[in-house]
Tab-separated table of C-alpha atoms in Angstrom:
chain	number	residue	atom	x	y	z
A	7	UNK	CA	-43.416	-77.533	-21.192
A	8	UNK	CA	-46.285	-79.778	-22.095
A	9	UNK	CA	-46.623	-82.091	-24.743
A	10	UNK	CA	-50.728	-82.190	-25.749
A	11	UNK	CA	-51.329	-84.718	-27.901
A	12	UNK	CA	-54.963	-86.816	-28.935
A	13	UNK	CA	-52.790	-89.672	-26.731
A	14	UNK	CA	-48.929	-89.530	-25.258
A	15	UNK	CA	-47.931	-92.561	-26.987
A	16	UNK	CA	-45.125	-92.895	-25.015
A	17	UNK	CA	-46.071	-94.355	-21.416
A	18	UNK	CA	-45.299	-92.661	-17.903
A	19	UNK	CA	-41.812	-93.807	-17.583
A	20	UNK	CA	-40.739	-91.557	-21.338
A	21	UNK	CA	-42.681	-88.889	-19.812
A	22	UNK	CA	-40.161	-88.876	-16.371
A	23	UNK	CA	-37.473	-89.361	-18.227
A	24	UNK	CA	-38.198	-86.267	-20.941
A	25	UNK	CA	-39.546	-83.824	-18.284
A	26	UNK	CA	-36.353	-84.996	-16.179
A	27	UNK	CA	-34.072	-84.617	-18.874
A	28	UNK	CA	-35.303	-81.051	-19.896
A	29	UNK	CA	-34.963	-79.995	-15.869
A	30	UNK	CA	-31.220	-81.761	-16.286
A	31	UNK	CA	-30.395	-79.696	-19.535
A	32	UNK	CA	-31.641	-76.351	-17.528
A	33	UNK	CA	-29.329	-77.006	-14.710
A	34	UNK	CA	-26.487	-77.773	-16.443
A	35	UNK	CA	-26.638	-74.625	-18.444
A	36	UNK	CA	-27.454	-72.169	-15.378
A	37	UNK	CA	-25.006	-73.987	-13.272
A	38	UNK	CA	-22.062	-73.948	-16.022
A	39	UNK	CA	-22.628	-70.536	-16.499
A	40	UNK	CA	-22.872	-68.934	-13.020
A	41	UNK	CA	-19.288	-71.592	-12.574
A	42	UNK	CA	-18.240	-69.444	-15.676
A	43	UNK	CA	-19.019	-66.162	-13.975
A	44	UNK	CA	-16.997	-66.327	-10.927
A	45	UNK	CA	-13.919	-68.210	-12.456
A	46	UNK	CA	-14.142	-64.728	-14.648
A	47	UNK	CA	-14.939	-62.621	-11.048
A	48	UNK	CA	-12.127	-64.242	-9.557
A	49	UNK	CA	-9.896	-64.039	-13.085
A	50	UNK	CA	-10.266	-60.054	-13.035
A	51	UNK	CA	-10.186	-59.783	-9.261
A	52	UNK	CA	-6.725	-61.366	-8.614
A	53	UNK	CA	-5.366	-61.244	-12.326
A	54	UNK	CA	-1.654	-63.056	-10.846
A	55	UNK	CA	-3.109	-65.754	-9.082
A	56	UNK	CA	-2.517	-69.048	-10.865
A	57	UNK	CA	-5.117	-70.525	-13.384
A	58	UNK	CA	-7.224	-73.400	-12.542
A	59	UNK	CA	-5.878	-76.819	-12.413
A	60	UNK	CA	-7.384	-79.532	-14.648
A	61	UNK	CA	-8.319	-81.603	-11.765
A	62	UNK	CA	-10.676	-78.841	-10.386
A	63	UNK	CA	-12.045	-78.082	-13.596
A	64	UNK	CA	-13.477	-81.265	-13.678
A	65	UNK	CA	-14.213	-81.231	-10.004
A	66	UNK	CA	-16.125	-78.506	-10.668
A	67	UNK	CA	-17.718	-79.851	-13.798
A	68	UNK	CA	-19.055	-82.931	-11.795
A	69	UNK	CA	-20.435	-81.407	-9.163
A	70	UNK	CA	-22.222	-79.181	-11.562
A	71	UNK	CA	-23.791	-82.483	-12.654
A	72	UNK	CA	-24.704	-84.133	-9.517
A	73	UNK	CA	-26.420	-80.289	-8.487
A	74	UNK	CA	-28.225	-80.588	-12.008
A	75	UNK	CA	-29.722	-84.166	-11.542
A	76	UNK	CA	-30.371	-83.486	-7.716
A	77	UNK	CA	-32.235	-80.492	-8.658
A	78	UNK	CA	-34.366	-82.600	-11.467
A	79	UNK	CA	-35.355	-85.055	-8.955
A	80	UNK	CA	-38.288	-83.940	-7.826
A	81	UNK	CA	-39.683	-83.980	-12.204
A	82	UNK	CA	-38.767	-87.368	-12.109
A	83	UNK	CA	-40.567	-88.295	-9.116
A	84	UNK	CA	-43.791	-85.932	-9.922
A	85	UNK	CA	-44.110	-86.263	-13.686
A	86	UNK	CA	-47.240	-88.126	-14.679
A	87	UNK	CA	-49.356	-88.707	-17.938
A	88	UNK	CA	-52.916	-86.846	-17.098
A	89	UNK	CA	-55.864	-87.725	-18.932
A	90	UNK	CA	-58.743	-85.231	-19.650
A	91	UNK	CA	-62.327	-86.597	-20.921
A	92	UNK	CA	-64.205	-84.088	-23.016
A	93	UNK	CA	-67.380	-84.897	-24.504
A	94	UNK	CA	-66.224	-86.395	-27.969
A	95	UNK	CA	-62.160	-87.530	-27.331
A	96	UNK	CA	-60.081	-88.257	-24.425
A	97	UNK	CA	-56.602	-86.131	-23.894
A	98	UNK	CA	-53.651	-87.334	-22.346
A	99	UNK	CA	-50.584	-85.179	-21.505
A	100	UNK	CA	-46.843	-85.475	-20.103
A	101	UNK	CA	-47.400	-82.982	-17.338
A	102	UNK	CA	-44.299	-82.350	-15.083
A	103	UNK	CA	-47.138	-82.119	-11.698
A	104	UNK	CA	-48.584	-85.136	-10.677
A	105	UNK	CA	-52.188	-85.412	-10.233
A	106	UNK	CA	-52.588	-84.580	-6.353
A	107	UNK	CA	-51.049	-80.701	-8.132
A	108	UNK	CA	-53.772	-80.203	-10.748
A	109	UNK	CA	-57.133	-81.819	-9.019
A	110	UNK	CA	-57.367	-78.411	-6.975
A	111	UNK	CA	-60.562	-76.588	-8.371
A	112	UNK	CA	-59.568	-72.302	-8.174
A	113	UNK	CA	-62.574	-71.581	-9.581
A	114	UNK	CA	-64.529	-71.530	-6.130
């Protein structure tokens, strides 16, 4: 997602930490739910085996975070504000590719 405003008010560092928190959020829910999935696989699969334990509930749960912010690394590393000049105002954008991503010209 980008955020185009007349000028991102907020500095580089907000703009990391937004486009790293939105790749976070997006983990978390995949993750959690594909976690979800097979504990139901496995649920109809064996229906006698004995349920989960807390302690690997939340075994699971943390590692779902870890893969979540390991995954969003690469936003916070990348994420830069861009600025655009047009002929009468200047844009600047939270853009989750860094500028060596968008200076490539396609149109040749």
């Amino acid at each position: 997602m980008i955020y185009t405003l007349e000028s991102w008010p907020w500095g580089a560092t907000l703009c990391r930490v937004s486009e790293s928190a939105k790749d976070i959020s997006i983990g978390v829910s995949v993750f959690t739910l594909t976690a979800l999935s097979a504990d139901r696989y496995c649920a109809i699969v064996n229906p006698l085996r004995k349920l989960q334990t807390r302690p690997l509930t939340v075994v699971v749960a943390f590692l779902i975070w870890v893969l979540a912010i390991i995954c969003a690394i690469p936003s916070a590393v990348m994420s830069d504000v861009m600025t655009v000049k047009l002929p009468n105002k200047t844009i600047e954008y939270c853009t989750p590719f860094g500028p060596k991503a968008t200076e490539t010209d396609y149109s040749k």
